[in-house]
XYZ file of C-alpha atoms in Angstrom:
507
model
C 153.749 -160.932 -34.052
C 155.572 -157.999 -34.195
C 156.033 -156.816 -29.924
C 156.310 -153.334 -28.692
C 159.073 -154.784 -26.393
C 162.446 -155.422 -28.485
C 164.014 -158.543 -29.035
C 167.533 -159.322 -27.100
C 170.384 -161.383 -29.099
C 173.419 -162.197 -27.035
C 177.181 -163.100 -28.609
C 180.386 -163.723 -28.498
C 183.144 -160.971 -29.095
C 184.638 -160.564 -32.553
C 183.154 -162.435 -35.320
C 180.279 -163.555 -32.931
C 179.550 -159.259 -33.197
C 179.868 -159.193 -36.779
C 177.787 -162.155 -37.830
C 174.716 -159.889 -35.912
C 175.957 -156.895 -37.820
C 173.517 -157.915 -40.869
C 170.977 -158.589 -38.471
C 171.205 -155.116 -36.909
C 170.760 -153.362 -39.848
C 167.981 -155.473 -41.096
C 166.173 -154.730 -37.793
C 166.858 -150.772 -37.953
C 166.095 -150.581 -42.051
C 163.027 -152.447 -41.352
C 162.029 -150.550 -38.111
C 162.110 -153.413 -35.394
C 163.341 -153.181 -32.013
C 166.245 -154.552 -31.073
C 169.172 -154.991 -28.485
C 172.479 -156.636 -29.100
C 174.646 -157.429 -26.313
C 178.023 -158.445 -27.368
C 181.263 -159.510 -25.276
C 184.628 -157.843 -26.666
C 188.287 -158.189 -25.289
C 189.756 -156.771 -22.338
C 189.691 -153.057 -21.830
C 193.334 -153.885 -20.783
C 194.370 -155.392 -23.379
C 192.759 -152.989 -26.221
C 195.109 -152.463 -29.201
C 197.330 -155.317 -28.030
C 195.860 -158.085 -30.061
C 193.696 -159.407 -27.575
C 191.660 -162.458 -28.511
C 188.767 -161.468 -31.272
C 189.703 -157.489 -30.369
C 188.010 -155.424 -32.761
C 186.113 -151.843 -32.720
C 182.921 -153.293 -31.783
C 181.455 -150.291 -30.382
C 182.644 -148.153 -33.152
C 181.458 -150.769 -36.008
C 178.193 -151.244 -34.201
C 176.797 -146.912 -35.096
C 176.584 -147.751 -38.450
C 174.232 -150.191 -38.193
C 172.175 -149.155 -34.790
C 170.163 -146.064 -33.624
C 172.480 -146.478 -30.431
C 176.249 -148.132 -29.747
C 177.430 -147.747 -26.544
C 180.106 -149.102 -23.961
C 179.183 -148.886 -20.425
C 181.872 -147.536 -18.535
C 181.390 -149.556 -15.397
C 179.523 -151.975 -13.923
C 177.298 -149.307 -11.523
C 175.618 -147.700 -15.111
C 174.838 -150.911 -16.406
C 171.197 -150.958 -15.892
C 170.804 -147.111 -17.022
C 172.269 -148.060 -19.967
C 170.311 -151.058 -20.474
C 167.300 -148.502 -19.671
C 168.587 -146.076 -22.616
C 169.150 -149.064 -24.805
C 165.427 -150.404 -24.579
C 163.746 -147.293 -24.707
C 165.969 -145.681 -28.051
C 164.800 -149.445 -29.787
C 161.121 -148.915 -29.381
C 160.828 -144.756 -29.040
C 160.094 -143.003 -32.329
C 161.337 -145.130 -35.333
C 162.142 -148.395 -33.699
C 165.712 -149.746 -34.937
C 168.257 -151.546 -33.226
C 170.910 -150.968 -30.319
C 174.141 -151.909 -29.317
C 175.800 -152.644 -25.959
C 179.632 -153.772 -25.784
C 180.109 -155.826 -22.616
C 184.100 -156.167 -21.508
C 185.400 -158.813 -21.150
C 187.054 -157.880 -17.647
C 183.286 -156.772 -16.747
C 182.403 -160.460 -15.680
C 184.826 -161.141 -13.177
C 184.678 -157.138 -11.343
C 182.837 -156.824 -7.710
C 181.283 -153.661 -6.995
C 179.257 -152.508 -3.893
C 175.467 -153.112 -4.385
C 174.547 -149.569 -2.865
C 176.903 -147.617 -5.576
C 174.917 -149.615 -8.563
C 172.444 -146.984 -10.731
C 169.189 -148.900 -10.492
C 166.554 -147.590 -13.425
C 163.098 -148.102 -13.432
C 162.359 -149.731 -16.666
C 160.899 -147.241 -19.330
C 157.484 -146.726 -20.057
C 155.960 -147.739 -23.379
C 156.153 -145.260 -26.111
C 154.594 -142.219 -25.542
C 151.645 -141.867 -28.198
C 151.411 -138.681 -30.434
C 148.765 -137.023 -32.130
C 148.438 -134.813 -35.516
C 148.461 -130.941 -35.382
C 144.085 -130.192 -35.133
C 145.085 -128.175 -38.474
C 146.876 -130.801 -39.996
C 144.464 -133.367 -39.960
C 141.724 -130.721 -41.158
C 144.133 -129.653 -44.083
C 144.571 -133.357 -44.770
C 140.673 -134.351 -44.730
C 139.949 -131.488 -47.331
C 142.574 -132.288 -49.609
C 141.481 -136.118 -49.504
C 137.381 -134.843 -49.964
C 138.492 -133.020 -52.925
C 140.110 -136.002 -54.452
C 138.974 -137.558 -57.704
C 140.899 -140.456 -57.522
C 142.308 -140.973 -54.259
C 144.623 -143.953 -53.204
C 145.360 -145.327 -49.551
C 148.749 -146.982 -49.096
C 148.706 -148.997 -46.095
C 152.674 -149.463 -44.453
C 154.015 -152.007 -42.228
C 154.458 -149.101 -39.909
C 150.191 -149.221 -39.239
C 150.923 -152.880 -38.526
C 153.328 -152.325 -35.896
C 150.883 -149.615 -34.719
C 148.276 -152.143 -34.782
C 146.146 -149.698 -36.038
C 144.148 -152.292 -37.942
C 140.439 -151.203 -36.314
C 140.682 -147.757 -36.889
C 142.212 -148.398 -40.446
C 139.448 -150.921 -41.420
C 136.904 -148.184 -40.195
C 138.439 -145.649 -41.766
C 138.217 -147.457 -45.435
C 134.767 -148.634 -44.661
C 133.650 -145.380 -43.351
C 135.237 -143.229 -46.615
C 135.475 -145.918 -49.401
C 138.761 -145.292 -50.015
C 140.725 -147.927 -52.087
C 143.403 -149.242 -50.247
C 147.143 -150.526 -51.527
C 148.819 -152.393 -48.674
C 152.709 -152.922 -48.784
C 154.082 -156.483 -48.241
C 154.146 -156.796 -44.745
C 151.183 -154.521 -44.198
C 149.016 -157.084 -45.848
C 146.483 -158.082 -43.754
C 146.072 -154.961 -41.987
C 142.832 -154.411 -43.860
C 142.142 -158.276 -45.073
C 143.610 -158.628 -48.541
C 139.502 -159.909 -49.824
C 138.229 -156.686 -48.424
C 136.173 -155.103 -51.796
C 138.380 -151.898 -51.393
C 141.668 -153.674 -52.085
C 143.178 -152.981 -55.373
C 146.598 -155.051 -55.079
C 145.967 -156.560 -58.107
C 145.650 -153.420 -60.048
C 148.617 -151.742 -58.061
C 150.586 -150.365 -61.317
C 147.478 -148.598 -62.339
C 146.591 -147.503 -58.797
C 149.872 -145.514 -58.354
C 150.304 -144.276 -62.014
C 146.760 -142.840 -62.053
C 145.847 -141.812 -57.939
C 145.525 -138.091 -57.913
C 145.671 -137.960 -54.203
C 147.826 -140.497 -52.049
C 147.568 -140.794 -48.073
C 150.952 -142.355 -46.648
C 149.569 -144.087 -43.602
C 153.088 -145.740 -42.323
C 154.560 -146.486 -45.462
C 157.478 -144.319 -46.925
C 158.123 -143.625 -50.519
C 161.519 -145.641 -50.650
C 162.293 -147.952 -53.335
C 159.322 -150.090 -52.853
C 157.063 -147.534 -53.794
C 159.188 -145.884 -56.748
C 160.264 -142.954 -53.890
C 156.749 -141.262 -55.128
C 158.077 -139.746 -58.659
C 157.665 -140.388 -61.969
C 156.533 -142.208 -63.991
C 155.116 -144.814 -61.809
C 153.286 -142.088 -60.331
C 151.298 -138.894 -61.704
C 153.517 -135.517 -61.953
C 151.175 -133.546 -60.296
C 150.343 -136.145 -57.697
C 149.341 -134.598 -54.001
C 150.680 -136.738 -50.988
C 149.338 -137.143 -47.355
C 152.082 -138.388 -45.132
C 151.158 -139.813 -41.884
C 154.462 -140.980 -40.023
C 155.980 -141.165 -36.365
C 159.007 -139.867 -37.665
C 159.618 -136.133 -38.174
C 162.808 -136.545 -40.770
C 160.518 -138.571 -42.929
C 158.003 -136.415 -43.713
C 158.641 -135.022 -47.237
C 161.002 -137.656 -48.471
C 161.447 -137.510 -52.279
C 157.862 -135.614 -52.560
C 156.870 -132.363 -51.058
C 153.675 -133.280 -49.676
C 150.153 -131.832 -49.745
C 150.107 -132.197 -46.046
C 152.195 -134.192 -43.129
C 150.876 -135.781 -39.593
C 153.142 -136.383 -37.508
C 152.444 -139.246 -35.295
C 151.306 -142.750 -33.880
C 149.623 -144.387 -37.074
C 146.861 -145.567 -34.561
C 145.928 -142.259 -33.197
C 146.294 -139.977 -35.835
C 144.322 -142.704 -38.391
C 141.361 -141.933 -35.337
C 141.816 -138.159 -35.645
C 141.299 -138.488 -39.099
C 138.201 -141.018 -38.661
C 136.550 -137.864 -35.737
C 137.274 -135.422 -38.768
C 135.338 -137.724 -41.505
C 132.488 -138.182 -38.872
C 131.879 -134.704 -39.024
C 131.823 -134.066 -42.426
C 129.847 -137.362 -43.527
C 131.764 -137.673 -46.843
C 132.543 -141.177 -48.463
C 134.087 -140.975 -51.817
C 131.391 -142.834 -54.581
C 131.961 -146.335 -55.704
C 130.579 -145.671 -58.719
C 133.151 -143.116 -59.737
C 134.947 -143.550 -63.120
C 138.434 -144.370 -60.832
C 136.409 -147.074 -59.208
C 135.382 -148.438 -62.439
C 139.036 -148.293 -63.980
C 140.610 -149.947 -60.746
C 138.253 -152.702 -60.819
C 138.304 -153.499 -64.489
C 142.046 -153.656 -64.064
C 141.500 -156.010 -61.037
C 139.025 -158.225 -63.371
C 141.893 -158.490 -65.713
C 144.734 -159.207 -63.991
C 142.865 -161.637 -61.872
C 141.942 -163.892 -64.918
C 145.200 -163.693 -66.646
C 146.628 -164.907 -63.036
C 144.116 -167.540 -63.204
C 144.637 -168.761 -66.599
C 148.354 -169.014 -65.703
C 147.432 -170.992 -62.563
C 145.089 -173.327 -63.765
C 147.470 -174.643 -66.791
C 147.705 -178.322 -66.888
C 151.547 -178.554 -68.628
C 154.227 -180.225 -66.604
C 156.549 -178.680 -65.258
C 154.185 -176.192 -63.662
C 154.568 -172.689 -63.182
C 154.526 -170.356 -59.822
C 151.068 -169.569 -60.446
C 150.032 -173.389 -60.484
C 152.105 -173.952 -57.503
C 150.910 -170.571 -55.683
C 146.932 -171.556 -56.759
C 147.109 -174.800 -54.741
C 148.730 -173.651 -51.760
C 146.467 -170.824 -51.514
C 143.729 -173.448 -51.655
C 144.959 -176.093 -49.301
C 147.113 -173.848 -45.990
C 145.187 -172.490 -43.125
C 143.804 -168.679 -43.240
C 145.346 -167.525 -40.523
C 148.739 -169.208 -40.639
C 152.032 -166.867 -40.636
C 153.358 -166.544 -43.834
C 157.329 -166.477 -44.068
C 158.519 -165.755 -47.824
C 161.560 -165.043 -49.306
C 163.285 -165.421 -52.513
C 162.953 -163.943 -56.270
C 160.168 -164.980 -58.106
C 158.975 -166.830 -55.415
C 158.234 -163.926 -53.333
C 157.181 -161.428 -55.643
C 154.451 -163.823 -56.843
C 154.024 -165.110 -53.965
C 152.750 -161.571 -52.754
C 149.958 -161.354 -55.041
C 148.888 -164.917 -54.817
C 148.855 -165.854 -51.334
C 146.144 -163.486 -49.437
C 146.731 -162.703 -45.873
C 143.627 -161.995 -43.609
C 145.421 -160.728 -40.168
C 147.984 -158.096 -39.473
C 151.862 -158.891 -38.082
C 151.358 -162.534 -40.299
C 153.515 -162.068 -42.948
C 157.126 -161.652 -43.094
C 159.135 -161.443 -45.987
C 162.886 -160.016 -47.074
C 161.794 -156.530 -46.191
C 162.997 -152.911 -46.959
C 166.496 -153.729 -47.318
C 165.677 -157.111 -48.963
C 167.703 -159.503 -47.332
C 167.885 -162.768 -48.191
C 168.481 -165.803 -46.166
C 165.980 -164.799 -43.138
C 163.285 -166.640 -44.076
C 164.002 -169.673 -41.613
C 165.319 -167.928 -38.942
C 161.550 -165.781 -38.957
C 159.805 -168.687 -38.714
C 161.845 -170.330 -35.836
C 160.612 -167.361 -34.169
C 157.657 -166.538 -35.125
C 156.678 -170.878 -34.364
C 158.303 -170.153 -30.976
C 155.713 -167.139 -30.500
C 152.977 -169.150 -31.774
C 153.775 -171.940 -29.676
C 153.894 -170.083 -26.430
C 150.480 -167.521 -27.318
C 148.854 -169.014 -29.881
C 148.941 -173.225 -29.767
C 147.808 -174.482 -33.196
C 148.743 -171.370 -35.490
C 151.091 -172.984 -38.085
C 154.074 -171.071 -39.678
C 154.062 -171.815 -43.421
C 157.422 -171.001 -44.945
C 157.679 -170.416 -48.770
C 161.250 -170.116 -50.277
C 162.856 -169.875 -53.657
C 165.421 -172.638 -54.023
C 168.121 -169.764 -53.873
C 166.578 -168.074 -51.061
C 166.619 -171.755 -49.119
C 170.344 -171.931 -49.582
C 170.950 -169.208 -47.603
C 170.115 -170.592 -44.404
C 168.525 -174.375 -45.140
C 170.808 -176.149 -42.052
C 168.190 -174.184 -40.017
C 166.372 -177.296 -40.801
C 168.068 -179.166 -37.777
C 167.321 -176.317 -35.056
C 163.637 -177.096 -36.464
C 163.732 -180.443 -36.289
C 165.824 -180.086 -32.818
C 162.584 -178.110 -31.241
C 159.953 -179.972 -32.572
C 158.675 -176.730 -34.368
C 155.633 -178.169 -37.206
C 156.377 -175.351 -39.785
C 155.790 -176.283 -43.327
C 158.422 -175.392 -45.513
C 157.769 -175.290 -49.647
C 160.895 -174.597 -51.505
C 159.496 -173.433 -55.329
C 162.529 -175.286 -56.873
C 163.391 -173.540 -60.414
C 166.862 -174.781 -60.524
C 168.571 -171.363 -60.179
C 167.561 -167.354 -59.493
C 164.728 -166.317 -61.475
C 165.494 -168.839 -64.019
C 167.365 -171.743 -64.287
C 168.237 -175.160 -66.294
C 166.444 -178.332 -67.007
C 168.676 -181.449 -66.230
C 168.818 -181.760 -70.422
C 170.249 -178.284 -70.930
C 172.527 -178.585 -67.812
C 174.075 -181.846 -69.519
C 174.667 -179.937 -72.598
C 176.323 -177.229 -71.169
C 178.796 -179.432 -69.268
C 180.339 -180.817 -72.769
C 181.624 -177.258 -72.989
C 183.712 -177.540 -69.970
C 184.348 -176.799 -66.749
C 180.798 -175.727 -65.338
C 182.499 -172.644 -63.425
C 182.659 -170.967 -66.500
C 180.718 -172.346 -68.954
C 177.484 -172.801 -66.697
C 175.251 -169.409 -66.050
C 175.880 -168.188 -62.157
C 172.706 -167.668 -61.847
C 171.693 -171.593 -62.318
C 171.941 -174.091 -59.611
C 172.075 -178.131 -59.825
C 168.990 -179.161 -61.343
C 166.540 -181.444 -59.441
C 168.190 -181.140 -56.108
C 166.367 -183.212 -53.238
C 166.270 -180.307 -50.565
C 163.400 -182.582 -48.762
C 166.243 -184.972 -48.031
C 167.639 -182.115 -45.545
C 164.206 -182.452 -43.830
C 164.264 -186.233 -43.581
C 168.261 -186.268 -42.528
C 166.960 -184.621 -38.836
C 163.481 -186.881 -38.496
C 161.150 -184.584 -40.242
C 159.200 -185.440 -43.299
C 159.748 -184.822 -46.563
C 158.487 -184.808 -50.025
C 159.565 -184.314 -54.081
C 156.713 -183.304 -56.180
C 156.209 -182.535 -59.598
C 152.461 -182.225 -60.483
C 149.537 -180.752 -58.916
C 148.238 -184.124 -57.835
C 151.530 -184.946 -55.453
C 151.594 -181.510 -54.323
C 148.209 -181.046 -53.382
C 148.454 -184.693 -51.647
C 151.905 -183.575 -49.615
C 150.096 -180.424 -48.626
C 147.157 -182.314 -47.119
C 149.433 -184.634 -44.948
C 151.828 -181.248 -43.949
C 149.012 -179.542 -42.838
C 147.214 -182.394 -41.104
C 150.242 -183.477 -39.114
C 150.450 -180.516 -36.464
C 153.936 -182.200 -34.620
C 156.013 -183.021 -37.531
C 158.015 -180.546 -39.221
C 158.111 -180.975 -43.234
C 159.420 -179.438 -46.572
C 157.553 -179.882 -49.510
C 160.192 -179.623 -52.617
C 158.350 -178.558 -55.861
C 160.030 -179.012 -59.112
C 158.270 -176.503 -61.681
C 159.288 -175.179 -64.719
C 162.887 -173.541 -64.827
C 162.099 -171.182 -67.331
C 158.885 -170.015 -65.666
C 158.643 -166.563 -64.539
C 155.879 -163.636 -63.314
C 153.533 -162.501 -66.040
C 154.481 -160.184 -68.205
C 154.305 -156.257 -66.997
C 151.991 -154.051 -68.813
C 154.258 -151.336 -68.711
C 157.842 -152.103 -70.401
C 159.832 -150.170 -68.557
C 159.317 -152.455 -65.685
C 162.656 -153.884 -64.576
C 163.125 -156.689 -61.407
C 164.608 -154.036 -59.797
C 161.799 -152.166 -59.195
C 159.209 -154.833 -58.480
């Protein structure tokens, strides 16, 4: 549901504009096209302390690709066209247009307005043929290749060509979080369940619209081999060579460049052998990790753990639903436990790690789904802390009667919390502001009552049976918003990692 055209946000001056800066930064860092149009104080009141006066154009430059105030009414169409074009062309991002208050009642001769036709769709650029040939040669010589699919590939609508490339060349692939579903997670070449092993031992890595930033540990040891060869495919020239010196760089549209690679490999008739030691190692690690996750998922003890909860969610939600996810462990574990089968149907905290976006994402997705694919459900899975950032958007969901299913995985805290008995013991030591850990939230909070307060359906569940019943009822009811508040063990965490130096900060 990423659209080629930008989204538009209209806001008032001062604090209204300031509240958009986080969203502008989030869009720019995540490479999404966005136009923000903000009102501002009258020009003849500048420096006088006008109502909500603030240097908005200057502030917007830090968060966007373009921040501009039209010099007159006549040039507004040209400025709008430039902002739309800038937001979409190259690496997408946000743009800000500042409209002074005195523009509202100004009048000009219509003939003096500089009308501009809407810009053409972004041009599709191809990589140099020599670069394609070099990349194919490096891949063909790889002993342990790995294809990493980034959300740039999802944005480029490259799923068909990437699927063909994976099948033609027999390459193991790893999707980044919002690229899940570009090639379905249940494809036999998906090695997401062996992510750490795949990254650590690959000798050639092909980046398809993925950046070597914190999500991919910068492409550096100890998470990667010292001698790993990286092939970068990206629409942004400035990205090529970031953090590593690539063996080959292919500048261009992901879909178009993937098609170039397909043509090259069709000529070469090369396919990576499926019985190689590398594949055996990856499949062994996948089987081991899946068995460990399954063991945790099938535990019968109460309170439930994360894996048990996600096991039942996976079994009962529609396979074609749009998944929105945010939180700490909730998002991390959900990424591994909840498969995606279609592209552009997963939204999470993203490259910026922005918390509080979940319900806003879910509302936007539900509005688009209602118009374009009626009947497709939006499932928003939140940690209790993440839900707290924007929980009152439940009112918006109910006001517009959007049948969103919200699942709050509630562990009474951030990463870990306290059960009710431990909370009571803590209070004996004094004021909770000084005695209770700051990552602990109020135990057994009834978030589901926020939903029922506005006319939706709320469920408070503690057992697998209650969770199954609530999920079945919510999925069956396609007209009413619902929220399932799932209580889990406050000390439940993700399964232990194979590397002792792994920390939450680099998961």
